[in-house]
Amino acid sequence: MTTVRPAEFRTAPADAPSVPPFAVIPGSQVQEALQGQEKAVVDVVEETYRLHGAGRTVNPPSSFLRFTDRPTARIIALPASLGGENRVDGMKWISSFPANVARGFPRASAVLVLNDHDTGYPLACMESSIISAARTAASAASAADRLSRGRARPARLGFVGAGLIARYIHTYLEATGWSFDAVGVHDVSAESAAGFRTYLEQSGAAGRVTVHRGAEELVRTSDLVVFATVADRPHVDEPSWFDHNPVVLHVSLRDLAPRVLLAATNVVDDIDHCLRASTSPHLTERLTGGRAFLAGTLDDVMAGRVTVPADRPVVFSPFGLGVLDLAVGKFVYDAVARSGTLRVVDDFFHELRRHG
């Protein structure tokens, strides 16, 4: 008599997918893996934009968890799937609680879960506020480079908003070859502006640093303007501030009134994603009834399908794609794994037989 095992208990072929080990990667390891790798991370982000433009990603709309008792707070889920050579699935879960700033720590916190492409099993849970800041800064540095080609290289940098994202963007600009004769700073918090000024001066890379009392003076005296605020509605509504045709990195998405965008060349990361959730481009679509005000995506610019004129301000409004978090997260995961310091949780997946 021959005993036959049930199919699920048969020995799998050597090349068959198996349940991966599950790792936890804390912020210290994330930061170590990204330290000094800014150019490589920009390359990862640009390649991800190309894959996304070619339809080799899945990037559903983000889901927003809001609270009736905490109207300024939110937690956002960004699921995604990345194709290409470093295939991976997963989700970023990021909270934004602006009241944290008054408590003395950053408003945002996040984790990123990576899932194995073949089995769907989670590979890792990673601290992700650093990953999120790095991918945002890498995207901004890429846009600054791509959108300033064909015009005079910006020599005066201005930041509206002086928090962690602003610091990361400055770091990535500096690491990718930018230098500036002058750097301007404006923040509604004098303490934040002063702290960012100290950081800039101690970095040794900034030119003359000026703290501006208002956004108008900063914008008018900057060739490259970064909006990195927590604004939930437009507060800049005068197109004449941008008559000198700067490159504008509208990272916080809700600072500029529709008439400012209508006077500019507008580039986004993904059209469908960016025109939702009451972003400035979304408000502009509602006002005009269409999307003709958009020139295209950053991938269009990189591929040469869109040429940005030098005689108009250009505004880059990135909604922030989950596939970018996956790509940078996988970059970090692989670096930690190569170093031999991956912290695996033994026996995390315990029930691995369907019938016991």
Coordinates of C-alpha atoms in Angstrom, one line a residue:
M1 CA 0.0 0.0 0.0
T2 CA 1.3 3.4 -0.9
T3 CA 0.5 6.4 1.2
V4 CA 0.0 9.6 -0.7
R5 CA 0.5 12.9 1.1
P6 CA -2.1 15.7 0.6
A7 CA -0.9 18.1 -2.0
E8 CA -0.2 20.9 0.5
F9 CA 2.2 18.6 2.4
R10 CA 4.2 17.5 -0.6
T11 CA 7.9 18.5 -0.8
A12 CA 8.1 21.6 -3.0
P13 CA 10.7 21.8 -5.8
A14 CA 13.9 23.5 -4.9
D15 CA 13.1 26.6 -7.0
A16 CA 9.5 27.0 -5.7
P17 CA 8.6 30.1 -3.6
S18 CA 8.9 29.6 0.1
V19 CA 7.7 31.7 3.1
P20 CA 10.2 34.5 3.5
P21 CA 11.6 35.5 6.9
F22 CA 10.0 38.5 8.4
A23 CA 12.2 41.4 9.5
V24 CA 11.8 44.6 11.4
I25 CA 14.0 47.5 10.3
P26 CA 14.1 50.5 12.7
G27 CA 14.8 54.1 11.8
S28 CA 18.5 53.8 12.8
Q29 CA 19.1 51.2 10.1
V30 CA 17.0 53.0 7.6
Q31 CA 19.0 56.2 8.1
E32 CA 22.3 54.3 8.0
A33 CA 21.4 52.7 4.7
L34 CA 20.4 56.0 3.1
Q35 CA 23.3 58.1 4.5
G36 CA 25.4 59.4 1.6
Q37 CA 23.3 57.6 -1.0
E38 CA 21.3 60.6 -2.2
K39 CA 22.4 60.3 -5.8
A40 CA 21.5 56.6 -5.9
V41 CA 18.1 57.3 -4.3
V42 CA 17.4 60.0 -7.0
D43 CA 18.3 57.4 -9.6
V44 CA 15.9 54.9 -7.9
V45 CA 13.1 57.5 -7.9
E46 CA 13.6 58.4 -11.5
E47 CA 13.6 54.8 -12.6
T48 CA 10.4 54.3 -10.7
Y49 CA 8.8 57.3 -12.5
R50 CA 9.7 55.6 -15.8
L51 CA 8.2 52.3 -14.7
H52 CA 5.1 54.0 -13.5
G53 CA 4.8 55.9 -16.8
A54 CA 5.2 52.7 -18.7
G55 CA 2.4 51.0 -16.8
R56 CA 4.6 48.6 -14.9
T57 CA 3.3 49.6 -11.5
V58 CA 0.0 49.4 -9.6
N59 CA -0.7 52.6 -7.6
P60 CA -4.3 52.8 -6.3
P61 CA -5.7 56.0 -4.8
S62 CA -4.6 56.7 -1.3
S63 CA -7.1 56.2 1.5
F64 CA -7.5 58.9 4.1
L65 CA -8.5 58.1 7.7
R66 CA -9.8 61.3 9.3
F67 CA -11.2 62.0 12.8
T68 CA -14.2 64.1 14.0
D69 CA -12.5 64.9 17.3
R70 CA -9.1 65.7 15.7
P71 CA -10.0 67.6 12.4
T72 CA -6.4 68.6 11.6
A73 CA -5.1 65.0 11.9
R74 CA -5.1 62.2 9.4
I75 CA -3.6 58.8 8.7
I76 CA -3.1 57.8 5.1
A77 CA -2.7 54.3 3.5
L78 CA -0.7 54.1 0.3
P79 CA -0.8 50.6 -1.2
A80 CA 1.2 49.9 -4.3
S81 CA 3.0 47.3 -6.5
L82 CA 6.3 47.9 -8.2
G83 CA 7.5 46.0 -11.3
G84 CA 10.9 45.9 -12.9
E85 CA 14.0 44.3 -11.6
N86 CA 13.2 44.9 -7.9
R87 CA 9.6 43.7 -7.9
V88 CA 7.8 44.2 -4.6
D89 CA 4.4 45.0 -3.2
G90 CA 3.4 46.7 0.0
M91 CA 1.9 49.7 1.7
K92 CA 2.9 52.8 3.5
W93 CA 0.8 53.8 6.6
I94 CA 1.6 57.4 7.4
S95 CA 0.1 59.7 10.0
S96 CA 0.1 63.5 10.0
F97 CA -0.7 65.1 13.4
P98 CA 0.3 68.8 13.2
A99 CA -0.2 69.3 16.9
N100 CA 3.0 67.2 17.4
V101 CA 5.1 70.1 16.4
A102 CA 4.1 72.1 19.5
R103 CA 4.9 69.0 21.5
G104 CA 8.5 69.1 20.3
F105 CA 8.6 66.3 17.8
P106 CA 7.7 65.8 14.1
R107 CA 4.1 65.9 12.9
A108 CA 4.5 62.7 10.7
S109 CA 5.2 59.1 11.6
A110 CA 5.1 56.1 9.3
V111 CA 5.7 52.5 8.8
L112 CA 6.2 50.7 5.5
V113 CA 5.3 47.0 4.9
L114 CA 7.0 45.2 2.1
N115 CA 5.4 42.1 0.7
D116 CA 7.1 39.3 -1.2
H117 CA 6.2 39.4 -4.9
D118 CA 5.8 35.6 -5.3
T119 CA 4.0 34.6 -2.1
G120 CA 2.4 37.8 -0.9
Y121 CA 4.0 37.2 2.6
P122 CA 5.2 40.4 4.3
L123 CA 9.0 40.6 4.2
A124 CA 9.5 43.5 6.5
C125 CA 8.0 46.3 8.6
M126 CA 10.2 49.4 8.3
E127 CA 10.3 52.8 10.0
S128 CA 9.2 54.9 7.1
S129 CA 9.1 58.6 8.0
I130 CA 12.8 58.7 6.9
I131 CA 12.0 56.8 3.7
S132 CA 9.0 59.1 3.0
A133 CA 11.2 62.2 3.5
A134 CA 14.0 60.7 1.4
R135 CA 11.7 59.8 -1.6
T136 CA 10.0 63.3 -1.3
A137 CA 13.4 65.0 -1.4
A138 CA 14.7 62.8 -4.2
S139 CA 11.7 63.6 -6.3
A140 CA 12.1 67.3 -5.6
A141 CA 15.8 67.2 -6.5
S142 CA 15.0 65.4 -9.7
A143 CA 12.3 67.9 -10.6
A144 CA 14.6 70.8 -9.8
D145 CA 17.2 69.5 -12.2
R146 CA 14.8 68.4 -15.0
L147 CA 12.6 71.5 -14.9
S148 CA 15.5 74.0 -14.8
R149 CA 17.1 72.7 -18.0
G150 CA 16.8 75.2 -20.8
R151 CA 16.8 78.2 -18.5
A152 CA 19.4 79.9 -16.2
R153 CA 20.4 77.6 -13.4
P154 CA 18.7 78.8 -10.2
A155 CA 21.1 80.5 -7.9
R156 CA 18.7 81.7 -5.2
L157 CA 16.8 79.1 -3.2
G158 CA 13.8 79.8 -1.1
F159 CA 11.9 77.6 1.4
V160 CA 8.3 78.4 2.5
G161 CA 8.0 76.0 5.4
A162 CA 11.0 75.1 7.5
G163 CA 10.4 71.6 8.8
L164 CA 11.9 68.1 8.3
I165 CA 11.0 67.9 4.6
A166 CA 12.6 71.2 3.9
R167 CA 15.8 69.9 5.5
Y168 CA 15.8 66.7 3.5
I169 CA 15.2 68.6 0.3
H170 CA 18.1 70.9 1.0
T171 CA 20.3 67.9 1.8
Y172 CA 19.3 66.2 -1.5
L173 CA 19.9 69.3 -3.6
E174 CA 23.3 69.8 -2.0
A175 CA 24.3 66.1 -2.5
T176 CA 23.2 66.2 -6.2
G177 CA 25.5 69.1 -7.1
W178 CA 23.4 72.2 -6.4
S179 CA 25.0 75.3 -4.8
F180 CA 23.3 78.6 -4.1
D181 CA 24.4 82.2 -3.7
A182 CA 21.5 82.9 -1.3
V183 CA 18.9 80.8 0.6
G184 CA 15.7 82.3 1.9
V185 CA 13.5 80.9 4.7
H186 CA 10.0 81.8 5.7
D187 CA 7.8 79.9 8.2
V188 CA 4.8 81.0 10.2
S189 CA 6.7 79.8 13.3
A190 CA 9.6 82.1 14.1
E191 CA 11.2 79.2 16.1
S192 CA 11.1 76.9 13.1
A193 CA 12.5 79.5 10.8
A194 CA 15.4 80.2 13.2
G195 CA 16.1 76.5 13.7
F196 CA 16.2 75.9 9.9
R197 CA 18.5 78.9 9.5
T198 CA 20.9 77.5 12.1
Y199 CA 20.9 74.1 10.3
L200 CA 21.6 75.9 6.9
E201 CA 24.5 77.9 8.4
Q202 CA 26.0 74.9 10.1
S203 CA 25.7 72.7 7.0
G204 CA 28.4 74.9 5.4
A205 CA 26.8 74.6 2.0
A206 CA 24.4 77.5 2.0
G207 CA 25.2 81.0 0.7
R208 CA 23.8 84.0 2.4
V209 CA 20.8 82.9 4.6
T210 CA 17.9 85.3 5.1
V211 CA 14.8 84.8 7.2
H212 CA 11.8 86.5 5.5
R213 CA 8.9 87.8 7.4
G214 CA 6.5 87.0 4.6
A215 CA 6.1 84.6 1.7
E216 CA 5.9 87.3 -1.0
E217 CA 9.4 88.7 -0.4
L218 CA 10.9 85.2 -0.4
V219 CA 9.2 84.2 -3.6
R220 CA 10.1 87.4 -5.4
T221 CA 13.8 86.9 -4.5
S222 CA 14.1 83.2 -5.3
D223 CA 14.8 81.4 -8.5
L224 CA 13.9 78.0 -7.0
V225 CA 11.1 78.0 -4.5
V226 CA 10.1 75.1 -2.3
F227 CA 6.7 75.0 -0.6
A228 CA 6.9 72.5 2.2
T229 CA 4.2 73.5 4.6
V230 CA 1.2 71.9 6.3
A231 CA -1.3 74.3 4.6
D232 CA -4.7 72.8 4.0
R233 CA -5.9 75.5 1.7
P234 CA -4.3 78.0 -0.7
H235 CA -2.6 81.1 0.9
V236 CA -0.7 82.4 -2.1
D237 CA -3.0 83.9 -4.7
E238 CA -1.0 86.5 -6.5
P239 CA 0.5 85.4 -9.9
S240 CA 2.7 88.6 -10.1
W241 CA 4.9 87.2 -7.3
F242 CA 6.2 84.7 -9.9
D243 CA 6.7 87.2 -12.8
H244 CA 10.5 86.4 -12.7
N245 CA 9.6 82.8 -13.9
P246 CA 11.0 80.7 -11.0
V247 CA 11.0 76.9 -10.7
V248 CA 8.5 76.1 -8.0
L249 CA 8.5 72.7 -6.1
H250 CA 5.0 72.7 -4.7
V251 CA 5.7 69.7 -2.4
S252 CA 2.9 70.5 0.1
L253 CA 0.3 70.7 -2.7
R254 CA -2.2 73.1 -1.2
D255 CA -0.4 76.4 -1.0
L256 CA -1.1 78.0 -4.4
A257 CA -4.4 79.4 -5.6
P258 CA -5.8 78.3 -9.0
R259 CA -5.0 81.6 -10.7
V260 CA -1.3 81.1 -9.8
L261 CA -1.3 77.7 -11.4
L262 CA -3.2 79.1 -14.5
A263 CA -0.3 81.6 -15.0
A264 CA 2.3 78.8 -14.9
T265 CA 3.5 75.7 -16.7
N266 CA 2.2 72.8 -14.5
V267 CA 3.9 69.4 -14.1
V268 CA 2.7 66.6 -11.7
D269 CA 3.9 63.1 -10.8
D270 CA 0.6 61.5 -11.7
I271 CA -2.4 63.3 -13.1
D272 CA -5.2 61.2 -11.7
H273 CA -3.7 61.1 -8.3
C274 CA -2.8 64.7 -8.0
L275 CA -6.2 66.0 -9.1
R276 CA -8.0 64.8 -5.9
A277 CA -8.2 65.5 -2.2
S278 CA -8.6 69.3 -2.7
T279 CA -5.0 69.9 -3.9
S280 CA -4.3 73.1 -5.7
P281 CA -4.4 71.3 -9.1
H282 CA -7.7 69.7 -8.0
L283 CA -9.2 73.1 -7.2
T284 CA -7.9 74.4 -10.5
E285 CA -9.7 71.5 -12.3
R286 CA -12.9 72.3 -10.5
L287 CA -12.6 76.0 -11.4
T288 CA -11.8 75.5 -15.1
G289 CA -13.8 72.3 -15.7
G290 CA -10.8 70.5 -17.3
R291 CA -7.2 69.5 -17.2
A292 CA -5.8 71.6 -20.1
F293 CA -3.7 73.7 -17.6
L294 CA -1.5 70.6 -17.0
A295 CA 1.6 70.2 -19.3
G296 CA 2.1 66.6 -18.2
T297 CA 4.1 64.5 -15.8
L298 CA 7.7 64.5 -14.7
D299 CA 8.2 61.3 -16.6
D300 CA 6.9 63.1 -19.7
V301 CA 9.6 65.8 -19.1
M302 CA 12.3 63.1 -18.6
A303 CA 11.3 61.3 -21.8
G304 CA 11.2 64.5 -23.8
R305 CA 7.5 64.3 -24.5
V306 CA 7.0 67.7 -22.7
T307 CA 9.3 70.7 -23.1
V308 CA 9.1 73.3 -20.3
P309 CA 9.3 76.9 -21.6
A310 CA 11.7 79.2 -19.9
D311 CA 9.5 82.3 -20.2
R312 CA 6.9 81.1 -17.7
P313 CA 7.0 80.0 -14.1
V314 CA 7.0 76.2 -13.8
V315 CA 5.2 74.5 -10.9
F316 CA 5.9 70.8 -9.9
S317 CA 3.1 69.4 -7.8
P318 CA 3.8 65.8 -6.7
F319 CA 1.0 64.0 -4.9
G320 CA 3.5 61.4 -3.7
L321 CA 3.2 57.9 -5.1
G322 CA 3.3 54.8 -3.0
V323 CA 5.5 53.1 -5.6
L324 CA 8.3 55.6 -4.7
D325 CA 8.1 54.5 -1.0
L326 CA 8.3 50.9 -2.1
A327 CA 11.3 51.5 -4.4
V328 CA 13.2 53.4 -1.7
G329 CA 12.1 50.9 0.9
K330 CA 13.3 48.0 -1.2
F331 CA 16.6 49.8 -1.7
V332 CA 17.0 50.1 2.1
Y333 CA 15.9 46.5 2.7
D334 CA 18.5 45.1 0.2
A335 CA 21.2 47.3 1.7
V336 CA 20.5 46.1 5.3
A337 CA 20.2 42.4 4.1
R338 CA 23.6 42.7 2.3
S339 CA 25.1 44.1 5.5
G340 CA 24.1 41.0 7.4
T341 CA 22.3 43.0 10.1
L342 CA 18.7 42.2 9.1
R343 CA 16.7 41.7 12.3
V344 CA 14.5 38.7 11.6
V345 CA 11.6 37.9 13.9
D346 CA 11.8 34.1 14.4
D347 CA 8.6 32.1 14.0
F348 CA 6.6 35.3 13.0
F349 CA 4.5 33.2 10.7
H350 CA 3.4 30.3 12.8
E351 CA 0.4 28.6 11.2
L352 CA 2.0 27.4 7.9
R353 CA 0.0 24.2 7.4
R354 CA -3.6 24.6 6.3
H355 CA -4.9 21.6 8.3
G356 CA -2.6 21.6 11.3

